[in-house]
XYZ file of C-alpha atoms in Angstrom:
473
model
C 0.000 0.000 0.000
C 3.242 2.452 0.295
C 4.490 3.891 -2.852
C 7.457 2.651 -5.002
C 8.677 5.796 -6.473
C 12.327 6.385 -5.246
C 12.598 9.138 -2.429
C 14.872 12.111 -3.185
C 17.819 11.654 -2.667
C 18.644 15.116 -1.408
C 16.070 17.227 0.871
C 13.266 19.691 -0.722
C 13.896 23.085 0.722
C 11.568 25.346 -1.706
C 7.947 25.118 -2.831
C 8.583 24.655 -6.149
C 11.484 22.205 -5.161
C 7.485 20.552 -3.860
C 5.598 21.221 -6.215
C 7.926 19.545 -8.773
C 8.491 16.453 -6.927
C 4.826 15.431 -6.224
C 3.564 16.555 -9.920
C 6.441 14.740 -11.869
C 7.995 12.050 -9.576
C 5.354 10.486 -7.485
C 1.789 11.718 -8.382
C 2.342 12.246 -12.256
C -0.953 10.408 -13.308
C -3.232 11.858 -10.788
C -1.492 15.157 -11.804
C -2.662 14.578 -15.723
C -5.782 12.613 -15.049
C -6.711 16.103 -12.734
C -5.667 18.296 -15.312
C -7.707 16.578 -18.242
C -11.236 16.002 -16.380
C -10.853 19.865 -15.435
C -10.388 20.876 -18.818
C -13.105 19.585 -19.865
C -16.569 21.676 -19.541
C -20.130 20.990 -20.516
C -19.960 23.128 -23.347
C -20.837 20.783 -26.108
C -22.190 17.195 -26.362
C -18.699 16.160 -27.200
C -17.364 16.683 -23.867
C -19.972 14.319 -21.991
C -18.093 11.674 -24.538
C -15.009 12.721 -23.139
C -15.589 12.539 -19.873
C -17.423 9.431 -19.713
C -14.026 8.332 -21.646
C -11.634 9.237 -18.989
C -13.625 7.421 -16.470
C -13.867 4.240 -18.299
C -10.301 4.262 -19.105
C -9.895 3.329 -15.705
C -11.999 0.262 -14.377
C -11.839 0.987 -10.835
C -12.406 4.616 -11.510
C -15.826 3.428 -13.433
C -16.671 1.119 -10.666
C -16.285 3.905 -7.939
C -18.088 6.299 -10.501
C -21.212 3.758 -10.688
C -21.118 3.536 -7.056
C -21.610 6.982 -6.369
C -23.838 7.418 -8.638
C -26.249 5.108 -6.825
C -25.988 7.051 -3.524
C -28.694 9.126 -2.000
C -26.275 12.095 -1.626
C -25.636 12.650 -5.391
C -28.421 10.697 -6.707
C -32.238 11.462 -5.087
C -34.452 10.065 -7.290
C -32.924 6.090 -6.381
C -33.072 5.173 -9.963
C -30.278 2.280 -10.580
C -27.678 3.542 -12.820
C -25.634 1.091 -14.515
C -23.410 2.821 -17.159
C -21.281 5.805 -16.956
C -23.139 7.638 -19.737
C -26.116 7.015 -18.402
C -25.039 8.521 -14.993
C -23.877 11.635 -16.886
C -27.306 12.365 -18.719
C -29.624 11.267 -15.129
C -27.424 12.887 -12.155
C -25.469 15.676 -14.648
C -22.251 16.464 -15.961
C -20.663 18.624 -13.323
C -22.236 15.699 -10.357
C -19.939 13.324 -12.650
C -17.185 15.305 -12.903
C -17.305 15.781 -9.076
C -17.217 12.055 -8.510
C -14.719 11.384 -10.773
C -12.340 13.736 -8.615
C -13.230 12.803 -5.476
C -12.557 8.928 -6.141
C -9.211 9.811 -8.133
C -7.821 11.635 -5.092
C -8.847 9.135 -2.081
C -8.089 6.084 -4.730
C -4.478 7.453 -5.582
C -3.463 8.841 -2.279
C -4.882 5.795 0.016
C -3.364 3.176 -2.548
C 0.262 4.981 -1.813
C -0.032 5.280 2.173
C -2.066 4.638 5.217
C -0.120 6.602 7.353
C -2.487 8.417 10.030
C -1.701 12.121 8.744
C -3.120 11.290 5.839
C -6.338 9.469 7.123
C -7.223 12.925 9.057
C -6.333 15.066 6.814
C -8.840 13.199 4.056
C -11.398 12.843 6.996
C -11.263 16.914 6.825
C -11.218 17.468 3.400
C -14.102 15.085 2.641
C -16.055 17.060 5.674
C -15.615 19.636 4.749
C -16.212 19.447 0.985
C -20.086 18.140 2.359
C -20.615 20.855 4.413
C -19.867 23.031 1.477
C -22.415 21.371 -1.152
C -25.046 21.029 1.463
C -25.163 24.084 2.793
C -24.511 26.222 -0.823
C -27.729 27.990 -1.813
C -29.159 25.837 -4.839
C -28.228 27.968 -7.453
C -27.591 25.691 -9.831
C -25.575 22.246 -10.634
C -21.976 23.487 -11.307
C -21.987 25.791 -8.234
C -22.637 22.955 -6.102
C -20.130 20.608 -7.670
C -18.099 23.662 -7.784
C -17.754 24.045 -4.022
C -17.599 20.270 -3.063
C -14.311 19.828 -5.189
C -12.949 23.039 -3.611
C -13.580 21.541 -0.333
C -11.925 18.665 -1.419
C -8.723 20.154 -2.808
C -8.109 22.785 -0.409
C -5.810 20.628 1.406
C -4.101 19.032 -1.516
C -0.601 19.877 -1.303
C -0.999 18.498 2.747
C -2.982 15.238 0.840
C -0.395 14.826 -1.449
C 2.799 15.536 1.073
C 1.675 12.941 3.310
C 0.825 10.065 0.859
C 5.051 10.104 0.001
C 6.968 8.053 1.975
C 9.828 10.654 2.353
C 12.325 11.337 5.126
C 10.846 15.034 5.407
C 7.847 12.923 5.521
C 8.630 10.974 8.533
C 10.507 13.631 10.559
C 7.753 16.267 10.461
C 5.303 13.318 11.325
C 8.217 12.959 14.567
C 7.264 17.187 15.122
C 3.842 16.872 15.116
C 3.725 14.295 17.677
C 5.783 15.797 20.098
C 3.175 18.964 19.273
C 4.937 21.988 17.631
C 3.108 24.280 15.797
C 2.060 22.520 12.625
C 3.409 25.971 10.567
C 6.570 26.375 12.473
C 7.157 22.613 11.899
C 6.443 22.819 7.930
C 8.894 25.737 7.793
C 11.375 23.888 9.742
C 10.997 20.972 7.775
C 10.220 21.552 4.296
C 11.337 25.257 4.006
C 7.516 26.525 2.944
C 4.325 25.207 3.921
C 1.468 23.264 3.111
C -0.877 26.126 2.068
C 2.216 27.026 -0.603
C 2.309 23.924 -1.963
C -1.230 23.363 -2.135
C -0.885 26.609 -4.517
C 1.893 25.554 -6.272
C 0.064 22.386 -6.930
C -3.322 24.508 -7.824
C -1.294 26.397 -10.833
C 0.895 22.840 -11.618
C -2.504 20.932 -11.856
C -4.364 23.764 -13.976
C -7.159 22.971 -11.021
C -9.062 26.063 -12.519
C -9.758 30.062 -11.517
C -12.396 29.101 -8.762
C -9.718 26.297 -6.595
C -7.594 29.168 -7.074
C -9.965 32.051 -5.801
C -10.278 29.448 -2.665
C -6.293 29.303 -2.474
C -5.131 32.542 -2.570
C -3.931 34.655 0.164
C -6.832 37.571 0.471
C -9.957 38.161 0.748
C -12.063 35.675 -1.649
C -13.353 37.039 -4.971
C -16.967 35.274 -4.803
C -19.598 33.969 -1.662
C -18.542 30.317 -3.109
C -15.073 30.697 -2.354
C -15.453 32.224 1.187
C -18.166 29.048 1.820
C -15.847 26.466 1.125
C -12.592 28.273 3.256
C -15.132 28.144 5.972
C -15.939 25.263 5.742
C -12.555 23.915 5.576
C -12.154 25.741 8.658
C -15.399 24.348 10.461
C -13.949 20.672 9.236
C -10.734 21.339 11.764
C -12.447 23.196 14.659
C -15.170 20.909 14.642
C -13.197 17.652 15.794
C -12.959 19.278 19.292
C -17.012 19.373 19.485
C -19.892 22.188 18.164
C -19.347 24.524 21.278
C -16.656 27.346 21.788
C -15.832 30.922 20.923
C -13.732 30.026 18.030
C -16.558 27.319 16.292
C -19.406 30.310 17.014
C -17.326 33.123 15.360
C -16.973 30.613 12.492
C -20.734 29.751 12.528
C -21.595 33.388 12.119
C -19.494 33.923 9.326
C -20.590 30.819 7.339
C -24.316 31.804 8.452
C -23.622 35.127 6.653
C -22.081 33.104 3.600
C -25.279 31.554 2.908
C -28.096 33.921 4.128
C -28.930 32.209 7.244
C -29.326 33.185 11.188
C -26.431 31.252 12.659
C -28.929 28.733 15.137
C -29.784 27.639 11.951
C -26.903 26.437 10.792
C -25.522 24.768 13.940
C -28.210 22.359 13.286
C -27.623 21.891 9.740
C -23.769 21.540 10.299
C -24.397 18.736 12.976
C -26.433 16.774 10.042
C -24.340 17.619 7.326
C -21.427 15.851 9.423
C -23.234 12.942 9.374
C -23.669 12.812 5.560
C -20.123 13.199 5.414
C -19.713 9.857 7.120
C -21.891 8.088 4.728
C -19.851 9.806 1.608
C -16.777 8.522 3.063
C -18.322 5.419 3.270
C -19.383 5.184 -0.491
C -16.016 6.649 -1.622
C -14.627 2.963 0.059
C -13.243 4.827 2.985
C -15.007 3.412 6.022
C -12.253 4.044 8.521
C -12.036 7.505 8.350
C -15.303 7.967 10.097
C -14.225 7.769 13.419
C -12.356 11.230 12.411
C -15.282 13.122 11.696
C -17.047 15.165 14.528
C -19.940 12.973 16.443
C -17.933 9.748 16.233
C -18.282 8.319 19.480
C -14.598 7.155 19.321
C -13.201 9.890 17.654
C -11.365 10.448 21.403
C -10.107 6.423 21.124
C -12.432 6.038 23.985
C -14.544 3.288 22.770
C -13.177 0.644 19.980
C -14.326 1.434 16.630
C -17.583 1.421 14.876
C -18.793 -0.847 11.723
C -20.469 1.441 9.200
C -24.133 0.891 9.162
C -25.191 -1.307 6.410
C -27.889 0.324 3.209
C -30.755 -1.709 3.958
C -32.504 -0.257 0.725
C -29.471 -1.018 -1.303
C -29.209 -4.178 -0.059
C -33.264 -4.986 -0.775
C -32.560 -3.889 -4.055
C -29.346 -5.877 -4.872
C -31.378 -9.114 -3.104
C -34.002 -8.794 -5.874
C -31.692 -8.336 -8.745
C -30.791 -11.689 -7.487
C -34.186 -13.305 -7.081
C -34.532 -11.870 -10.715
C -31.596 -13.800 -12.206
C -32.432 -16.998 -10.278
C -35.841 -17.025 -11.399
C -34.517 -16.060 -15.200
C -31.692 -18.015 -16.136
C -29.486 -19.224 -12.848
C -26.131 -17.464 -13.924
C -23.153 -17.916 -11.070
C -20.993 -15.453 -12.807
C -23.578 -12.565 -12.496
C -24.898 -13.946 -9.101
C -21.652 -13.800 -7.512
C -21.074 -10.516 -8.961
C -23.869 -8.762 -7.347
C -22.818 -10.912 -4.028
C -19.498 -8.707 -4.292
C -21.158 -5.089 -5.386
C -23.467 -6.015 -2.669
C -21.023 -6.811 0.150
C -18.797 -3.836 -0.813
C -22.047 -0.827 -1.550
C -24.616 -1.953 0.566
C -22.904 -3.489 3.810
C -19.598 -1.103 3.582
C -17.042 -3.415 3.410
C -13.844 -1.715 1.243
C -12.662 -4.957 -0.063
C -14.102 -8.019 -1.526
C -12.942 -11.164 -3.350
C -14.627 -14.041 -4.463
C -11.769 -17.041 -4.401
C -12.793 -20.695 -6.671
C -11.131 -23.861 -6.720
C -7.962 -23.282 -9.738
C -8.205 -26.249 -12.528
C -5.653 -28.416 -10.307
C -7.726 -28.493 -7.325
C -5.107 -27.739 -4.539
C -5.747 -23.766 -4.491
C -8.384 -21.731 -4.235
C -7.714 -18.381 -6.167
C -9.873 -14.844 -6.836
C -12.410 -15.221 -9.709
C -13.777 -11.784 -8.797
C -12.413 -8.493 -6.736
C -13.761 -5.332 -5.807
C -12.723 -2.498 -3.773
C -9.854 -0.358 -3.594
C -6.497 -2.377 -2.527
C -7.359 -5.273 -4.462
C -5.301 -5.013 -7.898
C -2.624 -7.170 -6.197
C -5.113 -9.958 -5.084
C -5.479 -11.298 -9.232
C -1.807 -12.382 -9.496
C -0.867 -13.100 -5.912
C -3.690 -14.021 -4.145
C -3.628 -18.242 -3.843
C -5.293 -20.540 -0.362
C -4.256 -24.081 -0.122
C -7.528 -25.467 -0.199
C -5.566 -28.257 2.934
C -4.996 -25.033 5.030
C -1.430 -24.745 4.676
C 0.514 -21.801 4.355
C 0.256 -18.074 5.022
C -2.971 -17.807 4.486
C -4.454 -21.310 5.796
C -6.401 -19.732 8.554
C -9.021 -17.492 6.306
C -10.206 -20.869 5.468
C -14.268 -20.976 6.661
C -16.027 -23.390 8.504
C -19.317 -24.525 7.869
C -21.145 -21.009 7.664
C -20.194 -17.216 7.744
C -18.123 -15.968 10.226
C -16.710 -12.738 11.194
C -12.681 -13.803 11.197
C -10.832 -12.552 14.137
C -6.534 -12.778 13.816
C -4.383 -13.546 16.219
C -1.349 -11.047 17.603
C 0.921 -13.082 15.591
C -1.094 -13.782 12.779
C 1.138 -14.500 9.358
C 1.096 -12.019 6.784
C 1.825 -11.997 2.556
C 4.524 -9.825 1.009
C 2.503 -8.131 -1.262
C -0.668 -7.251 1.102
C -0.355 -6.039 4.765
C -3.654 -6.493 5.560
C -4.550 -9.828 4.276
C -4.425 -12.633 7.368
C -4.070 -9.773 9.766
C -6.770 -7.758 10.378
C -10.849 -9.089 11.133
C -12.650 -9.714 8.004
C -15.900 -11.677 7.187
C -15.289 -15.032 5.377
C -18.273 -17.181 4.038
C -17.773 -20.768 1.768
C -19.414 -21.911 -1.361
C -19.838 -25.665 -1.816
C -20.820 -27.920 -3.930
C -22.195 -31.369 -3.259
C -20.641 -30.782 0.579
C -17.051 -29.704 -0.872
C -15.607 -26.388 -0.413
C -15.285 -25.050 -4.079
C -15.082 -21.581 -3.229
C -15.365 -18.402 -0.617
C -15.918 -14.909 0.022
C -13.579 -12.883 1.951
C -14.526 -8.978 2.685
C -12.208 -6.829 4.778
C -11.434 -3.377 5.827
C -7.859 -3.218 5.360
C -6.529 -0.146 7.888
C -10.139 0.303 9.506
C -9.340 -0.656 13.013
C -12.707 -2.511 13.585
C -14.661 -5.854 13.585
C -17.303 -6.128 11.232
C -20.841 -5.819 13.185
C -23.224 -8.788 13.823
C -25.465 -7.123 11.105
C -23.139 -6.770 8.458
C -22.319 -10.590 9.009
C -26.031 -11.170 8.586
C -26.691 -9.109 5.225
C -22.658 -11.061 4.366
C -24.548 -14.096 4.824
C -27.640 -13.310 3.296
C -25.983 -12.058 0.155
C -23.746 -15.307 -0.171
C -26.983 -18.025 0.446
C -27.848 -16.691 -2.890
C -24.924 -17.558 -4.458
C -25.044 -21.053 -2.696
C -28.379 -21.565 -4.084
C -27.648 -20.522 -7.800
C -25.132 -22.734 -7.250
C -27.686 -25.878 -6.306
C -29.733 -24.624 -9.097
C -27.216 -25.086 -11.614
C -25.924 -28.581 -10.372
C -29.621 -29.923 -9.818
C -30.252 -29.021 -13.455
């Protein structure tokens, strides 16, 4: 999950020393990928093409796309979309465009680094890109879009500095915990500071004149712009709780933003933080809502939370299901809604559906989903006898929520696999293990809940019974 680009060699002591590092050495592709889907404007019917394009030149992109697209928070109406295109013509260009960002920058950054800098500073920028959408006057389509992305990129030369696995990296990680003022620390450090970077990286990444009107030192040029640094702001104060001087200063200004009498929006805010939750949730970030204000552990006084489960998603996968069993019993397209189900509807980041290989000894992924889980098609192999590394994920006789031990054996080219709690359910046939489903969390430090093992199980006793179907007939 760290990143394989080479460190430099010699420290970065200037901004654009920065700036030049993360666009051309380690984040060149989210740098160009950025850069293209902001070029691109709903002018002209050509440009839907285009877009649609970029996003299905990259499957997980797509699949991250679709599943956003089927959320309440971009997508009202509940109607199943299925295709790119057809999520640019129902939900709208700019609501596209928005998801496409959002899943390029948690997908690039989180597949580079875990490290807990990172996780916060995400949990912040997501927050605070919700609070900026839902509390934006509805003007009109691109203006909310407009201000969620800002949000979301206000932070990104902090997003991008801590996804590196860099010396500067690790010793200003060392400052921080020993408490010195985060700017005095970046100075000390790096020789500039996050907020120049981030505008370094604003002009590098041709992020566009509004990003930039939320950047720049000032006062900002339009009532979208001063939203969004509020609510950036909000995003930080508000991890310490809804009351104080500072957080009601902050609510009076954002109040004025938007035309409202600050009591208002305290209650809004409060709400609005729990959306933000559920978005991290859909953008296959689960673990980052213990960050976000309300969490009950956000303090590390209670162990972790589960997401809750989308009991109308799930309804509605379930009868896609009955649908194909009663149609034409298809495993392939059962056991693919078994792992869009598991990873949408009961929240679990990463899903793989392992068979029996054509020699019998292994088991090995037929199908993956989730971020994290490019690695799992070429490496991924269980000794169907229990042996090996990976012997214990094994399942008994039903669904169980897997639990490691302290010393629990790891793979080389996973961290997470064998070593954290996970939910593992089997597929048989005739009484014989032929196959299993194995959902985890990766870095979410939590065990999956009672209900999502239920809804786990639920979703694979179709599977088992297409399965019975097909051999019966």
């Amino acid at each position: 999950m760290t990143t394989t680009d080479t460190p430099p060699t010699e420290r970065l002591m200037s901004t654009q020393a920065w700036v030049s590092y993360l666009s051309k050495v380690e984040l060149p592709v989210l740098a160009n990928t950025l850069r293209r889907i902001n070029e691109l404007t709903d002018s002209k019917n050509s440009t839907v093409n285009e877009l649609a394009n970029v996003i299905l030149n990259d499957a997980q992109l797509t699949s991250q796309v679709l599943r956003l697209s089927n959320t309440v928070f971009y997508n009202q109406t509940r109607t199943q979309v299925s295709t790119v295109s057809r999520a640019i013509t129902l939900i709208g260009f700019d609501a596209v465009k928005s998801m496409a960002i959002s899943s390029l920058v948690v997908d690039t950054l989180l597949q580079r680094n875990d490290r807990p800098h990172l996780l916060r500073c995400l949990a912040r920028a997501i927050h605070a890109a919700v609070q900026a959408r839902c509390l934006m006057p509805k003007r009109n389509e691109t203006a909310l879009e407009e201000v969620f992305i800002g949000g979301l990129l206000m932070s990104i030369g902090e997003l991008a500095f801590w996804s590196c696995d860099t010396e500067q990296a690790t010793e200003l990680e060392q400052r921080l915990r020993l408490e010195e003022p985060p700017v005095e620390a970046q100075k000390e450090v790096l020789n500039t500071t996050f907020t120049e970077i981030t505008r370094g990286l604003v002009e590098a990444w041709s992020l566009g004149p509004f990003i930039r009107d939320v950047v720049s030192p000032g006062k900002p040029n339009s009532p979208g712009a001063s939203l969004v640094r509020h609510s950036v702001e909000m995003a930080k104060l508000s991890e310490n709780g809804w009351r104080g001087a500072e957080i009601d200063k902050l609510l009076e200004r954002l109040a004025a933003d938007v035309g409202e009498a600050p009591a208002a929006i305290r209650d809004r805010v409060k709400v609005n933080a729990s959306e933000a939750a559920k978005v991290a949730v859909s953008l296959g970030i689960p673990q980052v809502t213990e960050l976000l204000p309300g969490s009950e552990n956000r303090n590390g006084n209670t162990a972790a939370r589960a997401p809750d489960i989308d009991p109308e998603l799930q309804l509605q996968i379930l009868r896609d299901m009955t649908q194909t069993l009663a149609e034409k019993p298809d495993i392939n397209e059962v056991c693919q809604l078994v792992i869009e189900g598991v990873h949408r509807a009961i929240g679990m980041q990463r899903v793989v559906l392992l068979m029996t290989d054509r020699g019998g000894q292994n088991l090995v992924p037929r199908k993956v989903g989730g971020r994290g889980t490019e690695e799992w098609r070429e490496n991924l192999t269980i000794a169907r006898d229990g042996t090996g590394p990976l012997g214990c994920l094994l399942p008994n006789a039903s669904s169980v929520i897997y639990q490691p031990a302290k010393n629990a054996d790891g793979v080389p080219y996973d961290r997470w696999l064998g070593r954290v709690p996970a939910l593992i359910g089997p597929l048989k046939a005739r009484g014989r293990l032929v196959g299993l489903f194995y959902a985890d969390n990766a870095a979410g430090d939590y065990l999956p809940s009672d209900q999502q093992l239920s809804a786990f199980s639920h979703f694979i006793q179709n599977a088992q019974l297409c399965l019975n179907m097909m051999a019966s007939g």
